[in-house]
PDB file of C-alpha atoms in Angstrom:
ATOM      1  CA  ILE A 167     107.507 213.722 105.345  1.00  0.00           C
ATOM      2  CA  LEU A 168     104.540 211.822 106.777  1.00  0.00           C
ATOM      3  CA  ASN A 169     105.418 208.947 109.093  1.00  0.00           C
ATOM      4  CA  VAL A 170     103.255 205.848 108.814  1.00  0.00           C
ATOM      5  CA  GLU A 171     104.370 202.990 111.036  1.00  0.00           C
ATOM      6  CA  GLN A 172     103.078 199.441 111.047  1.00  0.00           C
ATOM      7  CA  SER A 173     103.668 196.815 113.695  1.00  0.00           C
ATOM      8  CA  PRO A 174     104.590 194.105 113.963  1.00  0.00           C
ATOM      9  CA  GLN A 175     106.765 193.801 110.875  1.00  0.00           C
ATOM     10  CA  SER A 176     105.917 190.104 110.595  1.00  0.00           C
ATOM     11  CA  LEU A 177     103.708 187.634 112.335  1.00  0.00           C
ATOM     12  CA  HIS A 178     103.412 183.848 112.311  1.00  0.00           C
ATOM     13  CA  VAL A 179     100.183 182.345 113.667  1.00  0.00           C
ATOM     14  CA  GLN A 180      98.465 178.991 113.636  1.00  0.00           C
ATOM     15  CA  GLU A 181      95.290 178.339 111.683  1.00  0.00           C
ATOM     16  CA  GLY A 182      92.324 179.360 113.815  1.00  0.00           C
ATOM     17  CA  ASP A 183      94.196 182.006 115.820  1.00  0.00           C
ATOM     18  CA  SER A 184      92.859 185.525 115.861  1.00  0.00           C
ATOM     19  CA  THR A 185      95.356 188.281 115.294  1.00  0.00           C
ATOM     20  CA  ASN A 186      95.665 192.027 114.985  1.00  0.00           C
ATOM     21  CA  PHE A 187      98.105 194.591 113.664  1.00  0.00           C
ATOM     22  CA  THR A 188      98.585 198.297 114.212  1.00  0.00           C
ATOM     23  CA  CYS A 189      99.011 201.249 111.891  1.00  0.00           C
ATOM     24  CA  SER A 190     100.170 204.561 113.410  1.00  0.00           C
ATOM     25  CA  PHE A 191      99.903 207.832 111.529  1.00  0.00           C
ATOM     26  CA  PRO A 192      99.993 211.590 112.182  1.00  0.00           C
ATOM     27  CA  SER A 193      97.045 212.703 114.300  1.00  0.00           C
ATOM     28  CA  SER A 194      96.691 216.057 112.577  1.00  0.00           C
ATOM     29  CA  ASN A 195      95.114 216.972 109.233  1.00  0.00           C
ATOM     30  CA  PHE A 196      93.576 213.518 108.783  1.00  0.00           C
ATOM     31  CA  TYR A 197      91.667 212.738 105.610  1.00  0.00           C
ATOM     32  CA  ALA A 198      91.557 208.951 105.120  1.00  0.00           C
ATOM     33  CA  LEU A 199      93.193 205.699 106.177  1.00  0.00           C
ATOM     34  CA  HIS A 200      93.436 202.823 103.694  1.00  0.00           C
ATOM     35  CA  TRP A 201      94.092 199.117 104.333  1.00  0.00           C
ATOM     36  CA  TYR A 202      95.283 196.785 101.576  1.00  0.00           C
ATOM     37  CA  ARG A 203      95.989 193.065 101.444  1.00  0.00           C
ATOM     38  CA  TRP A 204      98.861 191.999  99.199  1.00  0.00           C
ATOM     39  CA  GLU A 205      99.286 188.345  98.428  1.00  0.00           C
ATOM     40  CA  THR A 206     102.514 187.136  96.876  1.00  0.00           C
ATOM     41  CA  ALA A 207     102.627 187.501  93.082  1.00  0.00           C
ATOM     42  CA  LYS A 208      99.319 189.389  93.036  1.00  0.00           C
ATOM     43  CA  SER A 209      98.209 193.039  93.135  1.00  0.00           C
ATOM     44  CA  PRO A 210      97.513 194.836  96.398  1.00  0.00           C
ATOM     45  CA  GLU A 211      93.774 194.622  97.019  1.00  0.00           C
ATOM     46  CA  ALA A 212      91.823 197.325  98.832  1.00  0.00           C
ATOM     47  CA  LEU A 213      90.215 196.141 102.066  1.00  0.00           C
ATOM     48  CA  PHE A 214      88.940 199.333 103.664  1.00  0.00           C
ATOM     49  CA  VAL A 215      89.027 203.100 103.285  1.00  0.00           C
ATOM     50  CA  MET A 216      88.173 204.766 106.578  1.00  0.00           C
ATOM     51  CA  THR A 217      87.439 208.448 106.930  1.00  0.00           C
ATOM     52  CA  LEU A 218      85.661 209.065 110.241  1.00  0.00           C
ATOM     53  CA  ASN A 219      87.032 208.898 113.765  1.00  0.00           C
ATOM     54  CA  GLY A 220      85.542 205.853 115.462  1.00  0.00           C
ATOM     55  CA  ASP A 221      84.861 204.115 112.144  1.00  0.00           C
ATOM     56  CA  GLU A 222      84.650 200.352 112.295  1.00  0.00           C
ATOM     57  CA  LYS A 223      84.558 198.368 109.082  1.00  0.00           C
ATOM     58  CA  LYS A 224      84.147 194.651 108.498  1.00  0.00           C
ATOM     59  CA  LYS A 225      84.657 192.309 105.570  1.00  0.00           C
ATOM     60  CA  GLY A 226      84.081 188.666 106.430  1.00  0.00           C
ATOM     61  CA  ARG A 227      86.518 187.719 109.192  1.00  0.00           C
ATOM     62  CA  ILE A 228      88.537 190.934 108.803  1.00  0.00           C
ATOM     63  CA  SER A 229      87.642 194.135 110.600  1.00  0.00           C
ATOM     64  CA  ALA A 230      89.308 197.480 111.254  1.00  0.00           C
ATOM     65  CA  THR A 231      88.930 200.326 113.700  1.00  0.00           C
ATOM     66  CA  LEU A 232      90.089 203.922 113.462  1.00  0.00           C
ATOM     67  CA  ASN A 233      91.153 206.508 116.042  1.00  0.00           C
ATOM     68  CA  THR A 234      92.109 209.722 114.270  1.00  0.00           C
ATOM     69  CA  LYS A 235      92.619 211.731 117.457  1.00  0.00           C
ATOM     70  CA  GLU A 236      95.421 209.500 118.675  1.00  0.00           C
ATOM     71  CA  GLY A 237      96.564 208.448 115.205  1.00  0.00           C
ATOM     72  CA  TYR A 238      96.124 204.697 115.001  1.00  0.00           C
ATOM     73  CA  SER A 239      94.112 201.998 113.302  1.00  0.00           C
ATOM     74  CA  TYR A 240      93.850 198.325 114.146  1.00  0.00           C
ATOM     75  CA  LEU A 241      93.212 195.519 111.693  1.00  0.00           C
ATOM     76  CA  TYR A 242      91.778 192.312 113.179  1.00  0.00           C
ATOM     77  CA  ILE A 243      91.543 188.881 111.612  1.00  0.00           C
ATOM     78  CA  LYS A 244      89.313 186.403 113.398  1.00  0.00           C
ATOM     79  CA  GLY A 245      90.071 182.698 113.041  1.00  0.00           C
ATOM     80  CA  SER A 246      93.039 183.096 110.656  1.00  0.00           C
ATOM     81  CA  GLN A 247      93.178 180.770 107.667  1.00  0.00           C
ATOM     82  CA  PRO A 248      96.206 179.914 105.485  1.00  0.00           C
ATOM     83  CA  GLU A 249      94.653 181.948 102.669  1.00  0.00           C
ATOM     84  CA  ASP A 250      94.938 185.042 104.900  1.00  0.00           C
ATOM     85  CA  SER A 251      98.718 184.827 104.512  1.00  0.00           C
ATOM     86  CA  ALA A 252      99.719 188.107 102.896  1.00  0.00           C
ATOM     87  CA  THR A 253     101.302 191.474 103.562  1.00  0.00           C
ATOM     88  CA  TYR A 254      98.841 193.973 105.004  1.00  0.00           C
ATOM     89  CA  LEU A 255      99.572 197.584 104.098  1.00  0.00           C
ATOM     90  CA  CYS A 256      98.057 200.696 105.566  1.00  0.00           C
ATOM     91  CA  ALA A 257      98.207 204.132 103.956  1.00  0.00           C
ATOM     92  CA  PHE A 258      97.438 207.544 105.433  1.00  0.00           C
ATOM     93  CA  ALA A 259      96.069 210.409 103.362  1.00  0.00           C
ATOM     94  CA  SER A 260      96.258 213.911 104.785  1.00  0.00           C
ATOM     95  CA  GLY A 261      93.858 216.732 104.098  1.00  0.00           C
ATOM     96  CA  GLY A 262      96.622 218.569 102.270  1.00  0.00           C
ATOM     97  CA  SER A 263      97.445 216.308  99.350  1.00  0.00           C
ATOM     98  CA  TYR A 264      94.909 213.452  99.709  1.00  0.00           C
ATOM     99  CA  ILE A 265      97.636 211.150  98.329  1.00  0.00           C
ATOM    100  CA  PRO A 266      98.172 208.061 100.485  1.00  0.00           C
ATOM    101  CA  THR A 267     101.524 207.515 102.190  1.00  0.00           C
ATOM    102  CA  PHE A 268     102.132 203.825 102.815  1.00  0.00           C
ATOM    103  CA  GLY A 269     103.664 202.019 105.747  1.00  0.00           C
ATOM    104  CA  ARG A 270     106.078 199.130 105.276  1.00  0.00           C
ATOM    105  CA  GLY A 271     103.390 196.549 105.910  1.00  0.00           C
ATOM    106  CA  THR A 272     102.866 193.617 108.242  1.00  0.00           C
ATOM    107  CA  SER A 273     103.657 190.209 106.778  1.00  0.00           C
ATOM    108  CA  LEU A 274     101.265 187.571 108.084  1.00  0.00           C
ATOM    109  CA  ILE A 275     101.920 183.857 107.690  1.00  0.00           C
ATOM    110  CA  VAL A 276      99.206 181.462 108.836  1.00  0.00           C
ATOM    111  CA  HIS A 277     100.414 177.906 109.397  1.00  0.00           C
ATOM    112  CA  PRO A 278      97.967 175.032 108.793  1.00  0.00           C
TER     113      PRO A 278
ATOM    114  CA  GLU B 259      85.078 195.894  84.600  1.00  0.00           C
ATOM    115  CA  THR B 260      88.744 195.603  83.687  1.00  0.00           C
ATOM    116  CA  GLY B 261      91.477 195.913  86.262  1.00  0.00           C
ATOM    117  CA  VAL B 262      94.836 197.633  86.065  1.00  0.00           C
ATOM    118  CA  THR B 263      97.411 196.075  83.750  1.00  0.00           C
ATOM    119  CA  GLN B 264     101.111 196.847  83.891  1.00  0.00           C
ATOM    120  CA  SER B 265     103.753 195.982  81.354  1.00  0.00           C
ATOM    121  CA  PRO B 266     106.282 194.578  81.227  1.00  0.00           C
ATOM    122  CA  THR B 267     106.188 192.373  84.313  1.00  0.00           C
ATOM    123  CA  HIS B 268     109.964 192.096  84.549  1.00  0.00           C
ATOM    124  CA  LEU B 269     112.768 194.099  83.024  1.00  0.00           C
ATOM    125  CA  ILE B 270     116.548 194.158  83.228  1.00  0.00           C
ATOM    126  CA  LYS B 271     118.379 197.307  82.202  1.00  0.00           C
ATOM    127  CA  THR B 272     121.935 198.566  82.352  1.00  0.00           C
ATOM    128  CA  ARG B 273     122.978 201.569  84.429  1.00  0.00           C
ATOM    129  CA  GLY B 274     122.644 204.752  82.370  1.00  0.00           C
ATOM    130  CA  GLN B 275     119.897 203.413  80.119  1.00  0.00           C
ATOM    131  CA  GLN B 276     116.344 204.692  79.929  1.00  0.00           C
ATOM    132  CA  VAL B 277     113.170 202.718  80.628  1.00  0.00           C
ATOM    133  CA  THR B 278     109.442 203.157  79.996  1.00  0.00           C
ATOM    134  CA  LEU B 279     106.860 201.334  82.080  1.00  0.00           C
ATOM    135  CA  ARG B 280     103.203 201.214  81.077  1.00  0.00           C
ATOM    136  CA  CYS B 281      99.932 201.032  82.945  1.00  0.00           C
ATOM    137  CA  SER B 282      96.295 200.840  81.917  1.00  0.00           C
ATOM    138  CA  SER B 283      93.742 202.269  84.308  1.00  0.00           C
ATOM    139  CA  GLN B 284      90.577 200.568  85.448  1.00  0.00           C
ATOM    140  CA  SER B 285      87.447 201.435  83.510  1.00  0.00           C
ATOM    141  CA  GLY B 286      85.791 204.501  85.042  1.00  0.00           C
ATOM    142  CA  HIS B 287      88.984 205.750  86.720  1.00  0.00           C
ATOM    143  CA  ASN B 288      90.670 208.973  85.606  1.00  0.00           C
ATOM    144  CA  THR B 289      93.563 209.175  88.074  1.00  0.00           C
ATOM    145  CA  VAL B 290      96.780 207.151  87.970  1.00  0.00           C
ATOM    146  CA  SER B 291      99.429 207.054  90.681  1.00  0.00           C
ATOM    147  CA  TRP B 292     102.875 205.488  90.499  1.00  0.00           C
ATOM    148  CA  TYR B 293     104.761 204.041  93.459  1.00  0.00           C
ATOM    149  CA  GLN B 294     108.233 202.563  93.862  1.00  0.00           C
ATOM    150  CA  GLN B 295     108.742 199.734  96.301  1.00  0.00           C
ATOM    151  CA  ALA B 296     112.357 198.983  97.122  1.00  0.00           C
ATOM    152  CA  LEU B 297     113.276 195.866  99.059  1.00  0.00           C
ATOM    153  CA  GLY B 298     112.125 196.063 102.669  1.00  0.00           C
ATOM    154  CA  GLN B 299     110.288 199.355 102.185  1.00  0.00           C
ATOM    155  CA  GLY B 300     106.707 200.380 101.784  1.00  0.00           C
ATOM    156  CA  PRO B 301     105.557 201.764  98.433  1.00  0.00           C
ATOM    157  CA  GLN B 302     106.966 205.292  97.941  1.00  0.00           C
ATOM    158  CA  PHE B 303     104.873 207.809  96.009  1.00  0.00           C
ATOM    159  CA  ILE B 304     106.463 208.965  92.732  1.00  0.00           C
ATOM    160  CA  PHE B 305     103.705 211.033  91.118  1.00  0.00           C
ATOM    161  CA  GLN B 306     100.041 211.134  90.262  1.00  0.00           C
ATOM    162  CA  TYR B 307      98.240 212.092  87.055  1.00  0.00           C
ATOM    163  CA  TYR B 308      94.682 213.351  86.831  1.00  0.00           C
ATOM    164  CA  ARG B 309      93.133 213.972  83.424  1.00  0.00           C
ATOM    165  CA  GLU B 310      96.544 214.074  81.726  1.00  0.00           C
ATOM    166  CA  GLU B 311      98.074 216.581  84.147  1.00  0.00           C
ATOM    167  CA  GLU B 312     100.566 215.895  86.932  1.00  0.00           C
ATOM    168  CA  ASN B 313      98.607 216.253  90.165  1.00  0.00           C
ATOM    169  CA  GLY B 314     101.278 215.682  92.778  1.00  0.00           C
ATOM    170  CA  ARG B 315     104.859 214.508  93.005  1.00  0.00           C
ATOM    171  CA  GLY B 316     106.882 212.733  95.662  1.00  0.00           C
ATOM    172  CA  ASN B 317     110.539 213.120  96.475  1.00  0.00           C
ATOM    173  CA  PHE B 318     111.941 211.740  93.209  1.00  0.00           C
ATOM    174  CA  PRO B 319     114.419 213.464  90.875  1.00  0.00           C
ATOM    175  CA  PRO B 320     113.366 214.930  87.500  1.00  0.00           C
ATOM    176  CA  ARG B 321     114.764 211.919  85.635  1.00  0.00           C
ATOM    177  CA  PHE B 322     111.521 210.231  86.759  1.00  0.00           C
ATOM    178  CA  SER B 323     108.829 211.556  84.460  1.00  0.00           C
ATOM    179  CA  GLY B 324     105.396 210.472  83.365  1.00  0.00           C
ATOM    180  CA  LEU B 325     102.534 210.868  80.980  1.00  0.00           C
ATOM    181  CA  GLN B 326      98.845 210.178  81.035  1.00  0.00           C
ATOM    182  CA  PHE B 327      96.926 209.635  77.831  1.00  0.00           C
ATOM    183  CA  PRO B 328      93.338 210.570  76.895  1.00  0.00           C
ATOM    184  CA  ASN B 329      92.200 207.011  77.705  1.00  0.00           C
ATOM    185  CA  TYR B 330      93.771 207.530  81.188  1.00  0.00           C
ATOM    186  CA  SER B 331      96.495 204.952  80.677  1.00  0.00           C
ATOM    187  CA  SER B 332      99.907 206.119  81.811  1.00  0.00           C
ATOM    188  CA  GLU B 333     103.645 205.768  81.334  1.00  0.00           C
ATOM    189  CA  LEU B 334     106.507 206.120  83.780  1.00  0.00           C
ATOM    190  CA  ASN B 335     109.838 207.032  82.232  1.00  0.00           C
ATOM    191  CA  VAL B 336     113.137 206.845  84.044  1.00  0.00           C
ATOM    192  CA  ASN B 337     116.260 208.281  82.442  1.00  0.00           C
ATOM    193  CA  ALA B 338     119.896 207.652  83.333  1.00  0.00           C
ATOM    194  CA  LEU B 339     119.086 204.561  85.353  1.00  0.00           C
ATOM    195  CA  GLU B 340     120.975 204.003  88.588  1.00  0.00           C
ATOM    196  CA  LEU B 341     121.481 200.780  90.507  1.00  0.00           C
ATOM    197  CA  ASP B 342     119.199 202.114  93.279  1.00  0.00           C
ATOM    198  CA  ASP B 343     116.335 202.347  90.813  1.00  0.00           C
ATOM    199  CA  SER B 344     116.034 198.561  91.041  1.00  0.00           C
ATOM    200  CA  ALA B 345     112.625 198.061  92.597  1.00  0.00           C
ATOM    201  CA  LEU B 346     109.034 197.021  92.040  1.00  0.00           C
ATOM    202  CA  TYR B 347     107.072 199.792  90.342  1.00  0.00           C
ATOM    203  CA  LEU B 348     103.373 199.802  91.121  1.00  0.00           C
ATOM    204  CA  CYS B 349     100.690 201.647  89.261  1.00  0.00           C
ATOM    205  CA  ALA B 350      97.291 202.335  90.807  1.00  0.00           C
ATOM    206  CA  SER B 351      94.185 203.888  89.328  1.00  0.00           C
ATOM    207  CA  SER B 352      91.391 205.622  91.187  1.00  0.00           C
ATOM    208  CA  SER B 353      88.487 207.972  90.668  1.00  0.00           C
ATOM    209  CA  GLU B 354      88.891 211.685  91.354  1.00  0.00           C
ATOM    210  CA  ARG B 355      87.209 211.224  94.754  1.00  0.00           C
ATOM    211  CA  PRO B 356      90.159 211.229  97.167  1.00  0.00           C
ATOM    212  CA  GLY B 357      88.353 208.983  99.628  1.00  0.00           C
ATOM    213  CA  ASP B 358      88.130 206.102  97.171  1.00  0.00           C
ATOM    214  CA  GLY B 359      90.694 203.349  97.374  1.00  0.00           C
ATOM    215  CA  TYR B 360      93.205 202.451  94.723  1.00  0.00           C
ATOM    216  CA  THR B 361      93.054 199.600  92.245  1.00  0.00           C
ATOM    217  CA  PHE B 362      96.599 198.365  91.797  1.00  0.00           C
ATOM    218  CA  GLY B 363      98.359 196.574  89.012  1.00  0.00           C
ATOM    219  CA  SER B 364     100.660 193.696  89.842  1.00  0.00           C
ATOM    220  CA  GLY B 365     103.762 195.768  89.220  1.00  0.00           C
ATOM    221  CA  THR B 366     106.861 195.832  87.056  1.00  0.00           C
ATOM    222  CA  ARG B 367     110.019 194.432  88.590  1.00  0.00           C
ATOM    223  CA  LEU B 368     112.941 196.528  87.315  1.00  0.00           C
ATOM    224  CA  THR B 369     116.500 195.347  87.830  1.00  0.00           C
ATOM    225  CA  VAL B 370     119.346 197.711  86.965  1.00  0.00           C
ATOM    226  CA  VAL B 371     122.739 196.084  86.537  1.00  0.00           C
TER     227      VAL B 371
END
């Protein structure tokens, strides 16, 4: 069973704050790391799929880094806005099955 | 390009009954994966279908079964429903390239009473 851990479980920030969350995954047999944003009553939406150690990806105010050797990825949100409020899920795919195993997510609430 | 559609959105069933959940895949995608999300948990992998064949299965009993059709839409069937089957069931489509991300539907909320 692959262990994918996300921290913190939940986070409350004020509008304009920058924030970051962590996803930890097995450091062996890495294939890909996915990040999704899941707003209430909507579908999870893919943010990034990262495959190379040292990868950094950016989409607007959201960026992510990847360290496959130590088994972690960080997701950063710069200048949080209320519309960033969502659950952020990461998922690890190993080289064996390629099928992503999800963490429990980090719930972000941005207060105006 | 169409997204992933799941039906129904909500469903209430009685313990012991059977249920079928449906999912259309996004245009251009030939792989469908099903996940179960129980309260407080991350999505748990049930199984994946690629070109109408089961391509991987998670730790779910045989009463969870599926189908994929020639148009790549899919069904999830659960027999002999148990109270613990109450959850959000998510369907996701993808291409056959494992490095591509998933396109998710908005889920079916199943309540077993």
